[in-house]
Coordinates of C-alpha atoms and ligand atoms in Angstrom, one line a residue:
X27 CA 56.5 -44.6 -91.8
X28 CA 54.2 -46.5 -89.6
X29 CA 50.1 -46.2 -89.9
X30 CA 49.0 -43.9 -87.8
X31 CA 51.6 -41.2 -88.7
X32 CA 50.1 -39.9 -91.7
X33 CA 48.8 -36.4 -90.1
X34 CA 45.5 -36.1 -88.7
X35 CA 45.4 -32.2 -88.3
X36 CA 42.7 -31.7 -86.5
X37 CA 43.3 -34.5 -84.0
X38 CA 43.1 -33.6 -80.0
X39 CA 44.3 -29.8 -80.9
X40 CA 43.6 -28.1 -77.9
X41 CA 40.7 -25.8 -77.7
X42 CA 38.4 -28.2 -80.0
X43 CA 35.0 -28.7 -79.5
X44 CA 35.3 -32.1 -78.1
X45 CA 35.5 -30.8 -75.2
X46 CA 31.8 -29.7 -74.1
X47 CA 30.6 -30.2 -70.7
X48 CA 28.8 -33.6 -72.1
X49 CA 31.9 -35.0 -72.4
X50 CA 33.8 -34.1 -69.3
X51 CA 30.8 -34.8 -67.1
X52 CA 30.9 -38.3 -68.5
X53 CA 34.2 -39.4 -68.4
X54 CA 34.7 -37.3 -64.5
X55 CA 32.0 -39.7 -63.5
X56 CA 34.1 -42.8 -64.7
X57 CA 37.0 -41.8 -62.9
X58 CA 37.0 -43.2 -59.1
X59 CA 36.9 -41.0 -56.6
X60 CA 40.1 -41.1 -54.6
X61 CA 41.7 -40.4 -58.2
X62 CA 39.2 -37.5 -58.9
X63 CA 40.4 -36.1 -56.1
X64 CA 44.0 -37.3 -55.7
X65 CA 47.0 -34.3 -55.7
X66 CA 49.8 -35.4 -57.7
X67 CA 53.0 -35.3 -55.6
X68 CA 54.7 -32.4 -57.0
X69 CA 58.6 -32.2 -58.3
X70 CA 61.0 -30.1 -57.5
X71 CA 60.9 -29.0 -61.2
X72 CA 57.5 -28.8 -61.0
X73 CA 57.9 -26.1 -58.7
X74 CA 60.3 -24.1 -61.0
X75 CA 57.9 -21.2 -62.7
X76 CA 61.2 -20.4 -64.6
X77 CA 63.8 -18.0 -64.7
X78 CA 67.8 -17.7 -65.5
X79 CA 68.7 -20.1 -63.2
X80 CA 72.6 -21.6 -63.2
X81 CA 72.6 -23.0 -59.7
X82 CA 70.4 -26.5 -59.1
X83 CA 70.2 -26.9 -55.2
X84 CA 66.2 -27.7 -55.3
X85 CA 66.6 -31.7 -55.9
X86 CA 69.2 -33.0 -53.5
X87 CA 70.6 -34.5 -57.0
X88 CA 74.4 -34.6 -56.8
X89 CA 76.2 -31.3 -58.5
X90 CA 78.9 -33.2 -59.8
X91 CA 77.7 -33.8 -63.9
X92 CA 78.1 -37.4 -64.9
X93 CA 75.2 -37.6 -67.8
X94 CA 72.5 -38.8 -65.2
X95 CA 73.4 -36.8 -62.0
X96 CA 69.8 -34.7 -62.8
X97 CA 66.3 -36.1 -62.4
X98 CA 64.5 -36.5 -65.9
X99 CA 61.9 -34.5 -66.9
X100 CA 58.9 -36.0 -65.3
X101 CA 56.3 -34.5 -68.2
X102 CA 58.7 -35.9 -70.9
X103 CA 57.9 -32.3 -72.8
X104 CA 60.7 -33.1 -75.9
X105 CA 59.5 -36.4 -76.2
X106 CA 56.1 -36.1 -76.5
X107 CA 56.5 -33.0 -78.6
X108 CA 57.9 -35.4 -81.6
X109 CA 55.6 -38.3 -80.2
X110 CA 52.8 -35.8 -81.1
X111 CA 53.8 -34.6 -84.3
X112 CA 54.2 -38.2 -85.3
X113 CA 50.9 -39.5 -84.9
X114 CA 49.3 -36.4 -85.3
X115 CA 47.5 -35.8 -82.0
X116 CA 48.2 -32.8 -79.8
X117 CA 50.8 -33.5 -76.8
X118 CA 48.5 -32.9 -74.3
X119 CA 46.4 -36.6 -76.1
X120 CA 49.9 -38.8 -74.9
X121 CA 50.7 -40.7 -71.6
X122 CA 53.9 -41.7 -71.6
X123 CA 54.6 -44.9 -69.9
X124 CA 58.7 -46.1 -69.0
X125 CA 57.4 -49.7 -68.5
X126 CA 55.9 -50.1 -71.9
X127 CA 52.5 -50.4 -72.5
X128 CA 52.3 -52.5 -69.9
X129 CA 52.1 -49.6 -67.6
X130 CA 49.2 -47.8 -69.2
X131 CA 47.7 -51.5 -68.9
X132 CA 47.8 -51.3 -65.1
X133 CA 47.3 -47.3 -64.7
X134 CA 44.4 -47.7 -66.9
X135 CA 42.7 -50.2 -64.0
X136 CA 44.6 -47.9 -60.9
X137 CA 42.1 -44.7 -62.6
X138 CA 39.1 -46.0 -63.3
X139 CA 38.0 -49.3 -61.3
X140 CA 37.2 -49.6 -57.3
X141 CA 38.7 -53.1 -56.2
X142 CA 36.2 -55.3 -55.2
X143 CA 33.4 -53.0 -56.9
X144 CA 34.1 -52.5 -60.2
X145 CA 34.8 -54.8 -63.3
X146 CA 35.9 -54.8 -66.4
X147 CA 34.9 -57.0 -69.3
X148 CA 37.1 -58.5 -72.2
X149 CA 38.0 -60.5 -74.7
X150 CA 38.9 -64.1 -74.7
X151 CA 41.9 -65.5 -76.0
X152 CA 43.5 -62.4 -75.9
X153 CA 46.6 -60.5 -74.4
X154 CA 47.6 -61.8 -70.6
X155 CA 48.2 -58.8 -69.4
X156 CA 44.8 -57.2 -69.2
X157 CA 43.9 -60.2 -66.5
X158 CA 47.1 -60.2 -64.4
X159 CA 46.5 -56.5 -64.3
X160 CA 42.7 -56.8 -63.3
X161 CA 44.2 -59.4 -60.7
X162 CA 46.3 -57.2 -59.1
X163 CA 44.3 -54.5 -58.7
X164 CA 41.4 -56.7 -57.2
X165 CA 39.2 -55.7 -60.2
X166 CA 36.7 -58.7 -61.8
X167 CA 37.5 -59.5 -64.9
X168 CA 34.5 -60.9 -67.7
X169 CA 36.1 -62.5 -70.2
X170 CA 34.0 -63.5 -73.0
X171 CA 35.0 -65.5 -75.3
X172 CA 35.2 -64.3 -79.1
X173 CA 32.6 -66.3 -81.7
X174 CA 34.5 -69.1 -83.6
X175 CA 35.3 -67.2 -86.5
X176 CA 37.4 -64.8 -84.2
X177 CA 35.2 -62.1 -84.6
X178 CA 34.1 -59.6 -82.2
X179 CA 31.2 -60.7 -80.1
X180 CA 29.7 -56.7 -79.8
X181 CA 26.6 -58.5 -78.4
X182 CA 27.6 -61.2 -75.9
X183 CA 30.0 -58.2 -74.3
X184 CA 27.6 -56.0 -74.2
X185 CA 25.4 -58.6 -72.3
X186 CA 28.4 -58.9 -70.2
X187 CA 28.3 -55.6 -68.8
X188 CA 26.2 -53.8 -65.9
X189 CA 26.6 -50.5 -64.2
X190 CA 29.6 -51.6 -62.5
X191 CA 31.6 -52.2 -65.8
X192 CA 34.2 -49.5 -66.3
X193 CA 36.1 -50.9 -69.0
X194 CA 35.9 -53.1 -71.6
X195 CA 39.0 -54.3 -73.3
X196 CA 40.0 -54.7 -77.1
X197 CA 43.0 -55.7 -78.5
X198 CA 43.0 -55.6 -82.8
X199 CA 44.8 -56.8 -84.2
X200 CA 44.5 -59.7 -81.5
X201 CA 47.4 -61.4 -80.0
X202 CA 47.0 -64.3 -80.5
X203 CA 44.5 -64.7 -82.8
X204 CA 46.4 -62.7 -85.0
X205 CA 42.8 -60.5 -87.1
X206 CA 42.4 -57.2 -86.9
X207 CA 38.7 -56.0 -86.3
X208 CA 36.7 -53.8 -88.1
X209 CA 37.0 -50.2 -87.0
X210 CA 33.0 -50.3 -87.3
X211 CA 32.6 -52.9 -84.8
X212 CA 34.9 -51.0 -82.2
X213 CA 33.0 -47.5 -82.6
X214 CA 29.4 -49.1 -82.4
X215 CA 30.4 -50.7 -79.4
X216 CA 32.0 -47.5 -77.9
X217 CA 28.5 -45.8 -78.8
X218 CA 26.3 -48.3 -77.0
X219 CA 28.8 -48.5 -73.8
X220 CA 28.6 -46.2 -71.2
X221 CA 32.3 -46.3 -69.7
X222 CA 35.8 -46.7 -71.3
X223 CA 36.6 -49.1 -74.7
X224 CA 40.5 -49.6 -74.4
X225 CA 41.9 -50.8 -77.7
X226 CA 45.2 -52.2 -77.4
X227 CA 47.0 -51.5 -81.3
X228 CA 50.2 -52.8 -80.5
X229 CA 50.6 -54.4 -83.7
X230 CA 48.2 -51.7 -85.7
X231 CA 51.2 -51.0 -87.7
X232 CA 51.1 -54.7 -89.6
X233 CA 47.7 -54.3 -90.2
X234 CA 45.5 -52.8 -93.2
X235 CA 42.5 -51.8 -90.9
X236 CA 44.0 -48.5 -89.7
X237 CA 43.8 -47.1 -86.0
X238 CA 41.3 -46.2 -83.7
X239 CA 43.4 -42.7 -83.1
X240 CA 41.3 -40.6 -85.8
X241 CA 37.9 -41.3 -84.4
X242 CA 38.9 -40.4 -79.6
X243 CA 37.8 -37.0 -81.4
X244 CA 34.1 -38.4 -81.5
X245 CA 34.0 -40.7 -79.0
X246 CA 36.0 -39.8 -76.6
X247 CA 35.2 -42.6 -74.2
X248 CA 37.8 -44.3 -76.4
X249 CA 41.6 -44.9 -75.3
X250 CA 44.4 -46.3 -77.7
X251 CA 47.1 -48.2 -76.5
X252 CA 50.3 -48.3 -79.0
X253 CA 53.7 -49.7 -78.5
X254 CA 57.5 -48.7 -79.6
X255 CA 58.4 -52.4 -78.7
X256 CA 57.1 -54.3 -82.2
X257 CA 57.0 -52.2 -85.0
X258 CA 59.5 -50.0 -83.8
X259 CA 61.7 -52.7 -82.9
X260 CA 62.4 -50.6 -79.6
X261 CA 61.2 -53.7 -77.4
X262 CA 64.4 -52.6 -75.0
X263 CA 63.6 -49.1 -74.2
X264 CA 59.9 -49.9 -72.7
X265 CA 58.2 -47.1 -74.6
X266 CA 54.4 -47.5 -74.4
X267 CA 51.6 -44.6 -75.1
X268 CA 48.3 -44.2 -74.1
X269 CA 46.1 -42.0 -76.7
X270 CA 43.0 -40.2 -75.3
X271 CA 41.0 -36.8 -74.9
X272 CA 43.0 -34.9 -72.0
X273 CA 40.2 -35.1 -69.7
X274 CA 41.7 -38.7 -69.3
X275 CA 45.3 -38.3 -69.9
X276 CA 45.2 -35.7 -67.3
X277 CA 44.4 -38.8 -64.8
X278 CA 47.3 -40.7 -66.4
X279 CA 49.8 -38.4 -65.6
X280 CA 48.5 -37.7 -61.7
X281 CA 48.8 -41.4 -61.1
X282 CA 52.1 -42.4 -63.0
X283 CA 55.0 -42.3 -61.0
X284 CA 56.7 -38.8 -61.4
X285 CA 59.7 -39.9 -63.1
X286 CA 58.7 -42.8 -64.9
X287 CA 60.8 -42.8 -68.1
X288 CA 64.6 -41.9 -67.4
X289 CA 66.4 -39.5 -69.1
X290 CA 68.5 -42.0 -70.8
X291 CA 65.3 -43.7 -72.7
X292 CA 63.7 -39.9 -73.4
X293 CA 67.2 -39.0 -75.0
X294 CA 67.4 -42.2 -77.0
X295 CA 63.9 -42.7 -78.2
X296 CA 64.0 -39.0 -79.3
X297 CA 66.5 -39.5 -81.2
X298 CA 65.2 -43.1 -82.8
X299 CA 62.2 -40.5 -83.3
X300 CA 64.2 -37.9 -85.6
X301 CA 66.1 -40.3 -87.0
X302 CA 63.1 -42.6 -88.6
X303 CA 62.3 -45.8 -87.6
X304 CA 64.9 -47.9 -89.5
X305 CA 61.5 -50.0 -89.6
X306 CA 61.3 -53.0 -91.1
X307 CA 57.3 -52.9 -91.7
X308 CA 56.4 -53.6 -95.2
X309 CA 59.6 -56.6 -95.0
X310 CA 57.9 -58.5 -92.2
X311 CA 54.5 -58.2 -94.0
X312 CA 55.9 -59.6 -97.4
X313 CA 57.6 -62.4 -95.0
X314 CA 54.8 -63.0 -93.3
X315 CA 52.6 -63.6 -96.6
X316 CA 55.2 -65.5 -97.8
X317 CA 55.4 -68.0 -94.7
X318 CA 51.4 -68.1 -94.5
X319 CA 51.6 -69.2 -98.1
X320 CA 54.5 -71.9 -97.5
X321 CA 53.7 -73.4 -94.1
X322 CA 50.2 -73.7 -95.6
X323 CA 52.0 -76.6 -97.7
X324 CA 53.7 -78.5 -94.4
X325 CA 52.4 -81.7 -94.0
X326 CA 52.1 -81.0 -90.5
X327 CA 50.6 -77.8 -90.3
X328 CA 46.8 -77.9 -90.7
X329 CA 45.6 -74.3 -91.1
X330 CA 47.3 -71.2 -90.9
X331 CA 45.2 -68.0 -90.1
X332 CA 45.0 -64.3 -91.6
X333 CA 47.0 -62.4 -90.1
X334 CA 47.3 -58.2 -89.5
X335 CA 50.0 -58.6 -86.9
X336 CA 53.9 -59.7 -87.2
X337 CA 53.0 -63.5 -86.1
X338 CA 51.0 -66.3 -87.7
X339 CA 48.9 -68.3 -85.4
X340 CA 49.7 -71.7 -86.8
X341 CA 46.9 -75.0 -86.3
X342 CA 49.3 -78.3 -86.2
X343 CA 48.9 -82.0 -86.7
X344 CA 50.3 -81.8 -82.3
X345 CA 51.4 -78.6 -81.1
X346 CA 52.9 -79.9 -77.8
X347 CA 55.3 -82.6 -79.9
X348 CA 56.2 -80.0 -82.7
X349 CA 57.0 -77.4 -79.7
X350 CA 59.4 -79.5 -78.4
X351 CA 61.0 -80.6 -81.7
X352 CA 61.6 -77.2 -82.5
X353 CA 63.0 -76.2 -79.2
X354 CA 65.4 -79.1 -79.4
X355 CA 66.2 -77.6 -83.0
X356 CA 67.0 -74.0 -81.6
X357 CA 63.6 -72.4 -82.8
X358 CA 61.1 -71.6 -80.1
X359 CA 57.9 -70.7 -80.8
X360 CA 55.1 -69.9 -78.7
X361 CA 52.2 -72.7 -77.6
X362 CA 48.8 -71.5 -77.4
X363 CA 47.5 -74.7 -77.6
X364 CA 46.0 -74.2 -74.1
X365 CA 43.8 -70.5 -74.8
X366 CA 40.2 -70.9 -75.7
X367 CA 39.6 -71.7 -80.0
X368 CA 43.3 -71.8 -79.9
X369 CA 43.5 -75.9 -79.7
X370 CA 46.0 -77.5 -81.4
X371 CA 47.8 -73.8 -82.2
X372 CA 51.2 -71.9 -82.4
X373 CA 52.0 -68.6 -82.4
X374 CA 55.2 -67.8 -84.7
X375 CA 56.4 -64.5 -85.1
X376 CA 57.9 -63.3 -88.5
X377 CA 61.8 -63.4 -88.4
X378 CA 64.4 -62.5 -91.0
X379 CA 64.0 -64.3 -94.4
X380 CA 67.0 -66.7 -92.6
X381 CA 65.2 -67.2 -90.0
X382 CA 61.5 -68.2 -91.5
X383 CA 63.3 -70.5 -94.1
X384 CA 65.3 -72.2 -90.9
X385 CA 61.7 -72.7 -89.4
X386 CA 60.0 -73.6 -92.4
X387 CA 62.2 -76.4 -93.3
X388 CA 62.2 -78.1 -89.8
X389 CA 58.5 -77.9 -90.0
X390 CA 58.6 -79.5 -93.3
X391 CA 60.9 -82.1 -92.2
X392 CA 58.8 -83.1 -89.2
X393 CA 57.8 -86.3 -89.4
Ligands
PLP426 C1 53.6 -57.0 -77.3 C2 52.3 -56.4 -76.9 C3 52.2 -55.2 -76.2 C4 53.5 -54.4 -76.0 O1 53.7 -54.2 -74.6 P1 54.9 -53.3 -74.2 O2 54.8 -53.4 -72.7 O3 54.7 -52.0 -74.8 O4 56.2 -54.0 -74.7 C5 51.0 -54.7 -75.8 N1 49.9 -55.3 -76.1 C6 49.9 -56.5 -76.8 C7 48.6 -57.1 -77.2 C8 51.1 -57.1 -77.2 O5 51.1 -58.2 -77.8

């Protein structure tokens, strides 16, 4: 089983104490203004209070049954039932998003930040998305850069901030740097900020450090990203979550498209769900130790760093040339040679055991 899904009973259960009028005050005033006051459009099954009902002419679907003919469910009720019991959170704690986490990426910056006003602050190198995202949405983005060691600068964001800051954005473990930071850091800098700390765990499966998810309880200015698309191996189906206190999933929901996850994907990823993962977590972390061990050795490869994730950030004697020689070899890899403390760097996600030796050996061939 994936971390995470050991049981936190006492998680988001409805009706917990979380939920005092400190709290809701605090995140209502985060939330802009058109959303605070936005009405969701409403579904026709929205509308349906129930009742013994055999004849479906509310939804201008198509009568005629074909496995698809009816819209999904737009509050993805099933799903997020076994989502829930999963990570041990209450269903009410889960946004949903069709488009992976991606999509809680952008509805994260829709909900809280005023274009041209607001701005967020994160960290630098880090995941793309967050900056296309704040790009998009017209929302200023502070990136600052992490100290040398790849360690969180708490301070220098901090410093980054002002009134205006609604967000500040974490991913551990980091793509690309590949660590995981301490779960410390995270909550003193959720206690000293007065908006949102997003912490993207995509890859908090790989990693030692355990999840944020435990501790949105107390400090419920928190929001956890996670992902079905790595550990899962459900990269396909575009299944990403958003974890929070339901004062904020509540917003998620208003603002997500009604049917944003077709029945299809609901059907199928509850059934991956009941089924088990079929994971392949503790495999990749042995191959991954294994490669960071042996590429260490490559004549070409000059350091490899620590890694919590499924990929090794990889320094090389010339990351542009050894891209290309791979490439023309039928391995790609990923150059981050270009991202901030990343010089000189690629990124090289675990494979299968046939894969990694296949990789491994051209590296050590390159001359
Ligand atoms: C891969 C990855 C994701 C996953 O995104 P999906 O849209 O869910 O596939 C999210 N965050 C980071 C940092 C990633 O590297």
């Amino acid at each position: 089983m994936p971390k995470g899904s050991t049981r936190m009973h006492w998680l988001l259960m409805s009706g917990s104490d979380h939920n005092d009028n400190q709290t809701k005050m605090n995140i209502s005033q985060l939330i802009r203004k058109n959303i605070r006051a936005l009405k969701p459009y409403s579904t026709a099954r929205d509308e349906f209070k129930g009742g013994d009902i055999s004849v479906w002419l509310d939804a201008n679907e198509s009568p005629y049954p074909n496995g698809v003919n009816r819209y999904p469910d737009p509050h993805q009720k099933r799903v997020k039932r076994l989502i829930a019991s999963l990570f041990g959170v209450a269903p009410e704690a889960i946004f949903l998003g069709g488009a992976g986490s991606d999509e809680a990426i952008d509805i994260t910056f829709r909900i809280f930040c005023e274009p041209g006003n607001d701005n967020v602050v994160a960290i630098t190198p880090s995941y793309g998305v967050y900056k296309v995202a704040a790009d998009i949405n017209d929302v200023e983005i502070r990136e600052v850069e992490l100290n040398s060691d790849f360690s969180l600068p708490v301070a220098r964001m901090l410093e980054a901030s002002d009134s205006h800051t609604k967000l500040i954005w974490i991913c551990s473990p980091n793509n690309p740097t590949g660590n995981a930071f301490p779960k410390e850091e995270v909550l003193k800098l959720s206690e000293s900020f007065h908006g949102i700390v997003v912490v993207d765990e995509a890859y908090a499966d790989f990693s030692g450090e355990g999840s944020l998810l435990p501790e949105i309880q107390s400090h419920p200015n928190i929001i956890v990203l996670r992902t079905f698309s790595k550990a899962w191996g459900l990269a396909g189906m575009r299944c990403g979550m958003a974890f929070a206190v339901p004062e904020i999933t509540e917003y998620y929901n208003r603002v997500k498209y009604p049917y944003n996850m077709s029945s299809l994907i609901q059907e199928e990823l509850a059934r991956r769900i009941v089924e088990g993962t079929g994971n392949h977590i503790e495999e990749i972390i042995r191959e991954r130790e294994h490669m960071a061990s042996k590429l260490s050795e490559a004549a070409c490869v000059e350091k490899v760093y620590p890694s919590d994730a499924n990929f090794l950030l990889v320094k090389v004697s010339d990351a542009d040339a050894i891209y290309d020689y791979l490439i023309a070899n039928g391995v790609i890899v990923r150059n981050r040679s270009r991202m901030p403390l990343c010089d000189g760097t690629l990124r090289i996600t675990i494979g299968t055991p046939e894969e990694n030796a296949k990789t491994l050996t051209l590296l050590n061939n390159y001359r």
